[in-house]
Coordinates of C-alpha atoms in Angstrom, one line a residue:
Chain A
X1 CA 0.0 0.0 0.0
X2 CA 2.8 2.4 0.7
X3 CA 4.1 2.5 -2.8
X4 CA 0.8 3.6 -4.3
X5 CA 0.6 6.5 -1.8
X6 CA 3.3 8.3 -3.7
X7 CA 1.8 11.1 -5.7
X8 CA 1.4 10.0 -9.3
X9 CA 2.1 13.3 -10.9
X10 CA 5.3 15.0 -10.2
X11 CA 4.1 18.6 -9.8
X12 CA 6.5 19.4 -7.1
X13 CA 8.9 21.3 -9.3
X14 CA 9.3 24.6 -7.7
X15 CA 8.2 27.3 -10.2
X16 CA 10.2 29.8 -8.2
X17 CA 13.5 28.7 -9.7
X18 CA 13.3 29.3 -13.4
X19 CA 16.8 29.0 -14.9
X20 CA 18.1 32.3 -16.0
X21 CA 20.6 32.9 -18.8
X22 CA 22.1 36.0 -17.5
X23 CA 21.6 37.9 -14.3
X24 CA 18.9 40.4 -14.8
X25 CA 20.1 44.0 -14.5
X26 CA 18.4 46.2 -12.1
X27 CA 17.1 48.6 -14.6
X28 CA 15.3 45.8 -16.5
X29 CA 12.7 45.5 -13.8
X30 CA 12.6 48.9 -12.3
X31 CA 11.3 49.2 -8.7
X32 CA 9.0 52.1 -9.7
X33 CA 6.7 49.5 -11.2
X34 CA 5.8 48.5 -7.7
X35 CA 5.0 52.1 -6.6
X36 CA 1.4 52.5 -7.8
X37 CA 0.2 49.1 -6.4
X38 CA 2.0 49.7 -3.2
X39 CA 0.6 53.2 -2.9
X40 CA -3.0 51.8 -3.3
X41 CA -2.3 49.0 -0.8
X42 CA -0.7 51.4 1.6
X43 CA -3.6 54.0 1.5
X44 CA -6.6 51.6 1.3
X45 CA -5.4 48.5 3.1
X46 CA -2.4 49.1 5.3
X47 CA -3.3 52.5 6.6
X48 CA -6.8 51.5 7.8
X49 CA -5.3 48.5 9.4
X50 CA -2.9 50.6 11.3
X51 CA -5.7 53.0 12.2
X52 CA -7.5 50.0 13.7
X53 CA -4.8 49.7 16.3
X54 CA -5.1 53.4 17.1
X55 CA -8.9 54.1 17.1
X56 CA -9.8 50.9 19.0
X57 CA -8.3 52.8 22.0
X58 CA -10.3 56.1 21.5
X59 CA -13.8 57.2 22.2
X60 CA -14.5 58.0 18.5
X61 CA -18.2 58.2 18.0
X62 CA -20.8 60.1 16.1
X63 CA -21.9 61.9 19.3
X64 CA -18.7 63.7 19.9
X65 CA -16.8 66.2 17.9
X66 CA -13.4 65.4 19.4
X67 CA -11.6 62.1 19.6
X68 CA -9.6 61.3 22.6
X69 CA -7.7 58.3 23.9
X70 CA -9.4 56.2 26.5
X71 CA -7.0 53.3 26.8
X72 CA -8.5 49.9 27.1
X73 CA -12.0 51.1 28.0
X74 CA -13.6 49.8 24.8
X75 CA -12.2 46.3 25.4
X76 CA -13.3 46.5 29.0
X77 CA -16.8 47.5 28.0
X78 CA -17.1 44.8 25.4
X79 CA -15.7 42.2 27.7
X80 CA -18.0 43.5 30.5
X81 CA -21.2 43.2 28.6
X82 CA -20.2 39.8 27.3
X83 CA -20.5 40.7 23.6
X84 CA -16.8 40.3 22.8
X85 CA -16.6 36.8 24.1
X86 CA -20.0 35.7 22.8
X87 CA -19.5 37.1 19.3
X88 CA -16.0 35.7 19.1
X89 CA -17.3 32.3 20.2
X90 CA -20.2 32.4 17.7
X91 CA -17.8 33.5 14.9
X92 CA -15.4 30.6 15.6
X93 CA -18.2 28.1 15.9
X94 CA -19.8 29.3 12.8
X95 CA -16.5 29.2 10.8
X96 CA -15.8 25.7 12.1
X97 CA -19.3 24.4 11.2
X98 CA -19.1 26.0 7.7
X99 CA -15.7 24.4 7.1
X100 CA -17.0 21.0 8.1
X101 CA -20.3 21.2 6.2
X102 CA -19.0 22.8 3.1
X103 CA -16.2 20.2 2.8
X104 CA -18.5 17.3 3.6
X105 CA -21.1 18.3 1.0
X106 CA -18.4 19.2 -1.5
X107 CA -16.7 15.9 -1.1
X108 CA -19.9 13.9 -1.2
X109 CA -21.0 15.7 -4.4
X110 CA -17.6 15.3 -6.0
X111 CA -17.6 11.5 -5.3
X112 CA -21.2 11.3 -6.5
X113 CA -20.5 13.2 -9.7
X114 CA -17.0 11.9 -10.4
X115 CA -17.6 10.0 -13.6
X116 CA -17.7 12.0 -16.7
X117 CA -21.3 11.4 -17.8
X118 CA -23.8 13.8 -19.4
X119 CA -26.0 13.8 -16.2
X120 CA -23.0 14.5 -14.0
X121 CA -21.7 17.3 -16.1
X122 CA -25.1 19.0 -16.0
X123 CA -25.3 18.4 -12.2
X124 CA -21.8 20.0 -11.7
X125 CA -22.8 23.1 -13.6
X126 CA -26.1 23.3 -11.7
X127 CA -24.3 23.1 -8.3
X128 CA -22.1 25.9 -9.3
X129 CA -25.0 28.3 -9.8
X130 CA -25.3 29.1 -6.0
X131 CA -21.6 30.0 -5.9
X132 CA -22.1 32.8 -8.4
X133 CA -25.3 34.1 -6.8
X134 CA -25.3 37.0 -4.4
X135 CA -25.0 35.7 -0.8
X136 CA -27.6 38.2 0.3
X137 CA -30.1 36.8 -2.2
X138 CA -29.3 33.3 -1.0
X139 CA -30.0 34.4 2.5
X140 CA -33.4 35.8 1.7
X141 CA -34.3 32.6 -0.2
X142 CA -33.6 30.5 2.8
X143 CA -35.3 32.9 5.2
X144 CA -38.4 32.3 3.2
X145 CA -37.8 28.5 2.9
X146 CA -37.1 28.1 6.6
X147 CA -40.1 30.0 8.0
X148 CA -42.3 28.0 10.4
X149 CA -45.0 27.9 7.6
X150 CA -42.4 27.8 4.8
X151 CA -41.4 25.4 2.2
X152 CA -39.1 23.1 4.2
X153 CA -41.7 22.4 6.9
X154 CA -44.4 21.8 4.2
X155 CA -42.1 19.2 2.5
X156 CA -41.3 17.6 5.9
X157 CA -45.0 17.5 6.7
X158 CA -45.7 15.7 3.4
X159 CA -43.1 13.0 4.2
X160 CA -43.3 12.7 7.9
X161 CA -46.5 11.9 9.9
X162 CA -48.1 14.9 11.5
X163 CA -47.7 18.6 10.9
X164 CA -44.1 19.9 11.1
X165 CA -43.7 23.5 12.1
X166 CA -40.1 23.9 13.3
X167 CA -38.9 27.5 13.6
X168 CA -35.6 26.8 11.9
X169 CA -34.4 30.3 12.4
X170 CA -35.9 30.7 15.9
X171 CA -33.7 28.6 18.1
X172 CA -31.0 30.3 20.2
X173 CA -29.0 27.0 20.2
X174 CA -29.5 25.5 16.7
X175 CA -30.0 28.4 14.4
X176 CA -26.3 29.0 14.1
X177 CA -26.0 25.5 12.8
X178 CA -28.9 26.0 10.3
X179 CA -27.3 29.3 9.0
X180 CA -23.9 27.5 8.7
X181 CA -25.7 24.9 6.6
X182 CA -27.1 27.7 4.3
X183 CA -23.6 29.1 4.0
X184 CA -22.2 25.7 3.2
X185 CA -25.0 25.2 0.6
X186 CA -24.0 28.4 -1.2
X187 CA -20.3 27.4 -1.4
X188 CA -20.5 23.6 -1.7
X189 CA -20.3 23.8 -5.5
X190 CA -16.9 25.4 -5.3
X191 CA -15.6 22.8 -2.9
X192 CA -17.1 20.1 -5.1
X193 CA -15.2 21.4 -8.2
X194 CA -12.0 21.6 -6.3
X195 CA -12.4 18.0 -5.0
X196 CA -13.3 16.9 -8.6
X197 CA -10.1 18.6 -9.9
X198 CA -8.2 16.8 -7.1
X199 CA -9.7 13.5 -8.0
X200 CA -8.7 13.9 -11.6
X201 CA -5.1 14.1 -10.6
X202 CA -5.2 10.6 -9.1
X203 CA -3.9 8.1 -11.6
X204 CA -6.3 5.5 -12.7
X205 CA -3.6 2.8 -12.6
X206 CA -3.2 3.3 -8.8
X207 CA -7.0 2.9 -8.3
X208 CA -7.1 -0.1 -10.6
X209 CA -4.1 -1.8 -8.8
X210 CA -5.9 -1.3 -5.5
X211 CA -9.1 -2.8 -6.8
X212 CA -7.2 -5.8 -8.3
X213 CA -5.7 -6.3 -4.8
X214 CA -9.3 -6.6 -3.6
X215 CA -9.7 -3.2 -1.9
X216 CA -13.3 -2.3 -1.3
X217 CA -14.6 1.0 -2.5
X218 CA -14.5 2.4 1.0
X219 CA -10.8 1.2 1.3
X220 CA -10.0 2.8 -2.0
X221 CA -11.5 6.1 -0.8
X222 CA -10.0 6.0 2.7
X223 CA -6.5 4.7 1.8
X224 CA -5.9 6.2 -1.6
X225 CA -8.3 9.0 -2.7
X226 CA -8.6 10.8 0.5
X227 CA -4.9 11.1 1.3
X228 CA -4.2 12.2 -2.3
X229 CA -6.9 14.9 -1.9
X230 CA -4.8 16.6 0.8
X231 CA -4.0 19.7 -1.3
X232 CA -7.7 20.1 -2.2
X233 CA -8.6 19.8 1.5
X234 CA -6.1 22.4 2.4
X235 CA -7.5 24.9 -0.1
X236 CA -11.1 24.1 0.8
X237 CA -10.7 24.3 4.6
X238 CA -8.7 27.4 4.4
X239 CA -11.1 29.3 2.1
X240 CA -14.2 28.1 4.0
X241 CA -12.7 29.2 7.3
X242 CA -11.6 32.6 6.0
X243 CA -14.9 33.2 4.1
X244 CA -17.0 32.4 7.1
X245 CA -14.9 34.3 9.7
X246 CA -15.6 37.3 7.4
X247 CA -19.2 36.2 7.0
X248 CA -22.0 38.8 6.9
X249 CA -24.4 38.6 4.0
X250 CA -26.0 35.2 4.7
X251 CA -26.4 35.8 8.4
X252 CA -27.7 39.3 7.9
X253 CA -30.3 38.2 5.4
X254 CA -31.5 35.2 7.4
X255 CA -31.4 36.2 11.1
X256 CA -29.7 39.6 11.4
X257 CA -27.8 38.1 14.2
X258 CA -30.8 36.8 16.1
X259 CA -32.5 35.2 17.8
X260 CA -31.3 36.8 20.9
X261 CA -27.9 37.5 19.4
X262 CA -27.2 33.8 19.0
X263 CA -25.9 34.2 15.4
X264 CA -24.2 37.5 15.9
X265 CA -20.9 37.2 14.0
X266 CA -18.2 39.9 14.6
X267 CA -19.1 41.5 11.3
X268 CA -22.8 41.7 12.2
X269 CA -21.8 43.5 15.4
X270 CA -19.5 45.8 13.5
X271 CA -22.2 46.8 11.1
X272 CA -24.8 47.2 13.8
X273 CA -22.7 49.3 16.2
X274 CA -21.4 51.4 13.2
X275 CA -24.9 52.1 12.3
X276 CA -25.5 53.3 15.9
X277 CA -22.6 55.7 15.6
X278 CA -20.5 53.8 18.1
X279 CA -17.4 53.9 15.8
X280 CA -14.8 53.1 18.4
X281 CA -16.6 50.0 19.6
X282 CA -17.0 48.9 16.0
X283 CA -13.3 49.5 15.4
X284 CA -12.5 47.5 18.5
X285 CA -14.4 44.5 17.2
X286 CA -12.8 45.0 13.8
X287 CA -9.4 44.8 15.4
X288 CA -10.5 41.7 17.3
X289 CA -11.6 40.1 14.0
X290 CA -8.2 41.0 12.4
X291 CA -6.3 39.5 15.3
X292 CA -8.3 36.4 15.5
X293 CA -8.0 35.8 11.7
X294 CA -4.3 36.5 11.9
X295 CA -3.9 34.2 14.9
X296 CA -6.0 31.4 13.6
X297 CA -5.5 31.4 9.8
X298 CA -1.8 31.1 9.6
X299 CA -1.4 28.1 12.0
X300 CA -4.4 26.4 10.2
X301 CA -2.8 26.8 6.8
X302 CA 0.6 25.7 8.2
X303 CA -0.9 22.6 9.8
X304 CA -2.8 21.6 6.7
X305 CA 0.3 22.2 4.6
X306 CA 2.4 20.0 6.8
X307 CA -0.2 17.2 6.7
X308 CA 0.1 17.4 2.9
X309 CA 3.9 16.9 3.1
X310 CA 3.6 14.0 5.5
X311 CA 1.4 12.1 3.1
Chain B
X1 CA -21.8 6.2 -1.9
X2 CA -21.5 2.6 -2.8
X3 CA -23.7 3.3 -5.8
X4 CA -21.0 5.5 -7.2
X5 CA -17.9 3.4 -7.0
X6 CA -18.8 -0.3 -6.9
X7 CA -15.6 -2.3 -7.3
X8 CA -15.4 -4.4 -10.5
X9 CA -15.7 -8.1 -10.2
X10 CA -12.2 -9.2 -9.2
X11 CA -11.8 -11.9 -11.8
X12 CA -12.0 -9.7 -14.8
X13 CA -8.8 -8.4 -16.5
X14 CA -8.5 -4.6 -16.8
X15 CA -10.2 -3.4 -19.9
X16 CA -8.9 -0.7 -22.2
X17 CA -9.7 2.8 -21.0
X18 CA -13.4 3.4 -21.6
X19 CA -13.3 7.2 -21.7
X20 CA -11.6 10.2 -20.3
X21 CA -12.0 9.0 -16.8
X22 CA -10.3 5.7 -17.6
X23 CA -11.3 2.1 -17.2
X24 CA -14.0 2.3 -14.6
X25 CA -16.6 -0.3 -15.2
X26 CA -19.6 0.6 -13.0
X27 CA -21.9 -2.3 -12.1
X28 CA -25.5 -2.2 -13.0
X29 CA -26.6 -0.5 -9.8
X30 CA -24.1 2.3 -10.3
X31 CA -25.0 2.7 -14.0
X32 CA -28.7 3.2 -13.3
X33 CA -28.7 4.3 -9.6
X34 CA -26.0 7.0 -9.8
X35 CA -27.8 9.2 -12.4
X36 CA -31.0 8.9 -10.3
X37 CA -29.2 9.9 -7.1
X38 CA -27.4 12.8 -9.0
X39 CA -30.6 14.1 -10.5
X40 CA -32.4 13.6 -7.2
X41 CA -29.8 15.7 -5.4
X42 CA -30.1 18.4 -8.0
X43 CA -33.9 18.4 -7.7
X44 CA -34.0 18.5 -3.9
X45 CA -31.0 20.7 -3.1
X46 CA -31.3 23.1 -6.1
X47 CA -34.7 22.6 -7.6
X48 CA -36.6 23.5 -4.4
X49 CA -34.9 26.8 -3.7
X50 CA -34.9 27.8 -7.3
X51 CA -38.6 26.9 -7.7
X52 CA -39.3 28.9 -4.6
X53 CA -37.6 32.0 -6.2
X54 CA -39.4 31.6 -9.5
X55 CA -42.8 30.8 -8.1
X56 CA -42.8 33.5 -5.5
X57 CA -41.5 36.1 -7.9
X58 CA -44.4 35.3 -10.2
X59 CA -47.2 35.5 -7.5
X60 CA -49.7 38.3 -6.9
X61 CA -49.0 40.1 -3.6
X62 CA -51.7 38.4 -1.6
X63 CA -50.4 34.9 -2.4
X64 CA -46.8 35.8 -1.7
X65 CA -47.4 37.1 1.9
X66 CA -46.5 33.6 3.2
X67 CA -44.0 32.3 0.7
X68 CA -44.5 28.6 0.1
X69 CA -43.8 26.1 -2.6
X70 CA -47.3 26.3 -4.2
X71 CA -47.6 27.5 -7.8
X72 CA -49.0 30.9 -8.3
X73 CA -52.7 31.0 -9.3
X74 CA -51.8 33.6 -12.0
X75 CA -48.2 34.0 -13.3
X76 CA -47.3 37.6 -13.2
X77 CA -43.5 37.6 -13.2
X78 CA -43.4 40.3 -15.8
X79 CA -45.5 42.7 -13.7
X80 CA -43.5 42.1 -10.6
X81 CA -40.3 42.6 -12.4
X82 CA -41.5 45.8 -13.9
X83 CA -42.6 47.0 -10.4
X84 CA -39.3 46.1 -8.8
X85 CA -37.1 47.5 -11.7
X86 CA -39.0 50.8 -11.1
X87 CA -39.3 50.9 -7.3
X88 CA -35.9 49.3 -6.7
X89 CA -34.1 51.7 -9.0
X90 CA -32.6 48.7 -10.7
X91 CA -31.3 50.6 -13.8
X92 CA -29.3 53.0 -11.7
X93 CA -28.2 50.1 -9.4
X94 CA -27.0 48.2 -12.4
X95 CA -25.1 51.2 -13.7
X96 CA -23.7 51.8 -10.2
X97 CA -22.5 48.2 -9.9
X98 CA -20.7 48.6 -13.2
X99 CA -19.4 52.0 -12.2
X100 CA -17.5 50.6 -9.2
X101 CA -16.7 47.2 -10.6
X102 CA -15.2 48.0 -14.0
X103 CA -12.6 50.6 -12.9
X104 CA -11.7 48.5 -9.8
X105 CA -11.0 45.4 -12.0
X106 CA -9.0 47.4 -14.6
X107 CA -6.9 49.1 -12.0
X108 CA -6.1 46.0 -10.0
X109 CA -5.2 44.0 -13.1
X110 CA -2.8 46.6 -14.6
X111 CA -1.2 47.8 -11.4
X112 CA -1.1 44.4 -9.8
X113 CA 0.5 42.9 -12.9
X114 CA 3.2 45.6 -13.0
X115 CA 4.1 45.0 -9.4
X116 CA 4.0 41.2 -9.9
X117 CA 6.3 41.3 -12.8
X118 CA 9.0 43.0 -10.8
X119 CA 8.3 40.9 -7.7
X120 CA 8.7 37.7 -9.7
X121 CA 11.8 38.7 -11.6
X122 CA 13.8 40.3 -8.8
X123 CA 14.4 37.7 -6.1
X124 CA 15.9 39.8 -3.3
X125 CA 15.2 39.5 0.4
X126 CA 13.6 42.9 0.8
X127 CA 11.3 42.2 -2.1
X128 CA 10.3 38.9 -0.6
X129 CA 9.1 40.8 2.4
X130 CA 7.2 43.3 0.2
X131 CA 5.6 40.3 -1.6
X132 CA 4.5 38.8 1.7
X133 CA 3.0 42.1 2.7
X134 CA 1.3 42.4 -0.7
X135 CA -0.4 39.1 -0.5
X136 CA -1.3 39.2 3.2
X137 CA -4.6 40.8 2.2
X138 CA -5.8 37.5 0.8
X139 CA -6.0 36.2 4.4
X140 CA -6.4 39.3 6.6
X141 CA -9.7 41.1 6.7
X142 CA -9.9 44.8 5.7
X143 CA -10.3 47.3 8.5
X144 CA -13.8 48.3 7.4
X145 CA -14.6 50.9 10.0
X146 CA -11.3 52.9 9.8
X147 CA -11.5 52.8 6.0
X148 CA -14.6 55.0 6.3
X149 CA -12.7 57.4 8.6
X150 CA -9.8 57.5 6.1
X151 CA -12.1 58.1 3.2
X152 CA -13.7 61.0 5.1
X153 CA -10.3 62.6 5.7
X154 CA -9.5 62.2 2.0
X155 CA -12.9 63.6 1.0
X156 CA -13.8 60.4 -0.7
X157 CA -16.5 59.1 1.6
X158 CA -19.6 58.0 -0.2
X159 CA -18.0 58.4 -3.6
X160 CA -17.3 55.9 -6.4
X161 CA -13.6 56.7 -6.3
X162 CA -13.5 55.9 -2.6
X163 CA -15.3 52.6 -3.2
X164 CA -13.0 51.7 -6.1
X165 CA -10.0 52.5 -3.9
X166 CA -11.3 50.2 -1.2
X167 CA -11.9 47.4 -3.7
X168 CA -8.4 47.9 -5.2
X169 CA -6.8 47.7 -1.7
X170 CA -8.7 44.5 -1.1
X171 CA -8.2 42.6 -4.3
X172 CA -4.7 43.8 -5.4
X173 CA -3.4 40.9 -3.1
X174 CA -5.3 38.4 -5.1
X175 CA -4.0 39.7 -8.4
X176 CA -0.4 39.9 -7.2
X177 CA -0.6 36.4 -5.7
X178 CA -1.9 34.8 -9.0
X179 CA 0.2 36.8 -11.4
X180 CA 3.5 36.6 -9.6
X181 CA 3.2 32.8 -9.6
X182 CA 2.4 32.9 -13.3
X183 CA 5.2 35.3 -14.3
X184 CA 7.7 32.9 -12.7
X185 CA 6.7 30.2 -15.2
X186 CA 7.3 32.5 -18.2
X187 CA 10.8 32.2 -19.7
X188 CA 12.8 35.4 -19.6
X189 CA 14.1 34.9 -23.2
X190 CA 11.2 36.8 -24.8
X191 CA 11.9 39.8 -22.6
X192 CA 15.6 39.7 -23.3
X193 CA 15.1 39.5 -27.0
X194 CA 13.0 42.7 -26.9
X195 CA 15.6 44.3 -24.6
X196 CA 18.3 43.6 -27.1
X197 CA 16.2 45.4 -29.7
X198 CA 16.4 48.4 -27.4
X199 CA 13.0 48.3 -25.7
X200 CA 12.7 49.9 -22.3
X201 CA 11.0 48.3 -19.3
X202 CA 7.7 49.9 -20.1
X203 CA 7.6 48.6 -23.6
X204 CA 8.9 45.2 -22.5
X205 CA 6.2 44.9 -20.0
X206 CA 3.2 46.2 -21.9
X207 CA 4.1 44.7 -25.3
X208 CA 5.7 41.4 -24.3
X209 CA 4.8 40.4 -20.8
X210 CA 1.3 41.8 -20.3
X211 CA -0.3 40.0 -23.3
X212 CA 1.2 36.7 -22.1
X213 CA -0.6 37.1 -18.8
X214 CA -4.0 36.7 -20.4
X215 CA -5.0 33.3 -18.9
X216 CA -4.1 34.3 -15.4
X217 CA -5.7 37.7 -15.7
X218 CA -8.9 36.0 -17.0
X219 CA -9.0 33.9 -13.8
X220 CA -8.4 36.9 -11.6
X221 CA -11.0 39.0 -13.5
X222 CA -13.7 36.3 -13.0
X223 CA -12.9 36.0 -9.3
X224 CA -12.8 39.7 -8.6
X225 CA -15.9 40.5 -10.7
X226 CA -17.8 37.9 -8.7
X227 CA -16.7 39.4 -5.4
X228 CA -17.4 43.0 -6.3
X229 CA -20.7 42.3 -8.1
X230 CA -22.0 40.5 -5.1
X231 CA -20.4 42.6 -2.3
X232 CA -22.8 44.3 0.1
X233 CA -20.9 44.4 3.3
X234 CA -18.1 46.9 2.3
X235 CA -20.5 48.8 0.0
X236 CA -22.9 49.4 3.0
X237 CA -20.1 51.1 4.9
X238 CA -18.5 53.1 2.0
X239 CA -21.3 54.1 -0.3
X240 CA -24.5 52.9 1.4
X241 CA -27.3 55.4 0.7
X242 CA -25.1 57.4 -1.7
X243 CA -24.7 55.2 -4.7
X244 CA -27.0 52.5 -5.8
X245 CA -25.6 49.0 -6.5
X246 CA -27.6 45.9 -7.1
X247 CA -26.9 44.2 -3.8
X248 CA -27.3 47.5 -1.9
X249 CA -30.7 48.0 -3.4
X250 CA -31.7 44.4 -2.8
X251 CA -30.9 45.0 0.9
X252 CA -33.0 48.1 0.9
X253 CA -35.9 46.5 -0.9
X254 CA -35.8 43.6 1.6
X255 CA -35.3 45.6 4.8
X256 CA -37.3 48.7 4.3
X257 CA -40.6 48.8 6.1
X258 CA -42.3 49.7 2.9
X259 CA -41.5 46.4 1.4
X260 CA -41.9 44.2 4.5
X261 CA -43.6 41.0 3.5
X262 CA -43.4 41.9 -0.2
X263 CA -41.7 38.6 -1.0
X264 CA -42.8 38.6 -4.6
X265 CA -40.8 41.8 -5.1
X266 CA -37.7 40.6 -3.2
X267 CA -37.7 37.4 -5.3
X268 CA -38.4 39.3 -8.6
X269 CA -35.4 41.5 -7.7
X270 CA -33.3 38.4 -7.1
X271 CA -34.3 37.0 -10.5
X272 CA -33.4 40.2 -12.3
X273 CA -30.2 40.7 -10.4
X274 CA -29.0 37.1 -11.0
X275 CA -29.7 37.2 -14.7
X276 CA -26.5 39.0 -15.9
X277 CA -24.3 36.7 -13.9
X278 CA -26.2 33.6 -15.1
X279 CA -25.9 34.7 -18.7
X280 CA -22.2 35.3 -18.4
X281 CA -21.8 32.0 -16.6
X282 CA -23.8 30.2 -19.3
X283 CA -21.6 31.7 -22.0
X284 CA -18.2 31.3 -20.3
X285 CA -19.0 28.3 -18.1
X286 CA -15.9 26.3 -18.9
X287 CA -13.6 29.2 -18.6
X288 CA -15.1 30.3 -15.3
X289 CA -15.0 26.8 -13.7
X290 CA -11.4 26.1 -14.8
X291 CA -10.5 29.7 -13.7
X292 CA -12.0 29.3 -10.2
X293 CA -10.6 25.9 -9.6
X294 CA -7.3 26.4 -11.3
X295 CA -4.3 26.7 -9.0
X296 CA -6.3 25.4 -6.1
X297 CA -5.0 21.9 -6.5
X298 CA -1.3 21.4 -7.2

């Protein structure tokens, strides 16, 4: 089994080391080519990020004309009323749920639609349509579908005995899971395509050899396909985590952070407090999001990368 | 899943490749069961939501108060669309979406490619740091609140230029990441030949290098158009209430008290708003799919 775990296609060649005939002279690739892009990045990305670290410690709001430093007061307030911890927890839970669901659905769809038949090609294109749709629109569709007297309950009532009238978006415990499922529904087509591309890179000889050795389809999946999909898993988990940490549209359109703040992501809080004119508090939460993504994203990507190399 | 990948009977010798996917010989259950499962999944997971959109968008107001999966008693999609195009200011929203998207995409493609070219060709340690800084925006979220403050100080708050600048700051990272990797795979001989002929860096870049970047720029264009066209979060902060865009107006139609419960209009809006993207997708489906997935799996 170990021999077939080697990756069939030698794509490891580092593209960073293209052989060069003669050392490029400095004036061939002048540094001023960098200036316009760096200027835009500096003004519109880096400067606001630096401002984040400054204004999170002020009392900037729409109610005052002057801005003054207040130290850690914003953090103390947000910790004191519990919103920092609870929003942070919800954001991380939401991101983790989305990463799990989106990858699970994407992988199941990829395995289901793996063969190149006419039906499968149609289905793949169809599952990609939600990816190109506006997330806000998707949110409204599911808000309607998940109403207590909406389409999902009607369908369940048809199948199950008795009348089903679950308030899918009304539970302070489970709604975050439901909304994560909606998020995963929107993006599962992308994960599916990436898993399909990953499956394509697996050599048919390897699969055939395993089958001739008497491997069951589950063994073929667990021992061969899944390990060889590691790069696809890395990409899908990383993008799903980042996308959902930054989530806003779907949650805003389905629950607006409710019920009882149980689906209030950091971005929902930022939007709401900004609308109330509490700019410093919104900035504090924005800084929190920045730090959490920075702290979580890099180790996650690093770990997934290392797993790839081990396999 | 067993229906998808039943193992072949162990006694049979491997047959010649049956198609592009190779010599998979699905059993009878897989051959007839798999398409049924696939189409069933499409019908259940996609058919239901899409039917809900279309049916509700076509209903008279009274029937759409509680949106369900029933068919409208009278199809009036056209009327609802006409209403929402009028009341939702969809024409100006469409133009507003174009107004912020097109310049943003052009600017990030040209400036991002210029930077990527130098970053790819000059492998020095300081530039490696600059590169890391440039692509950090792929992972790190933009500081959306202080951006507004900055735009106010620059006098760009609520303007298209401000919004374009914000999108550029967000998506330059993506372009630089994609293009730098691509430039490294282009041999330098072409550039050198032009240089021997006396072309300066500007001509070398715009006449030789930039045209070669077409495939990777197509990918980046698709991704960035998708993000910007559908963006509502950053637009709400920067140009909300000042400039109409399609998602902003959808948000207004759906959340303003005037339209509360007007599901037929919300869904008619969604139908019209999704059409341009669906048409583009239908025309350039292969390109889009390979663009979005390309580079993800190495």
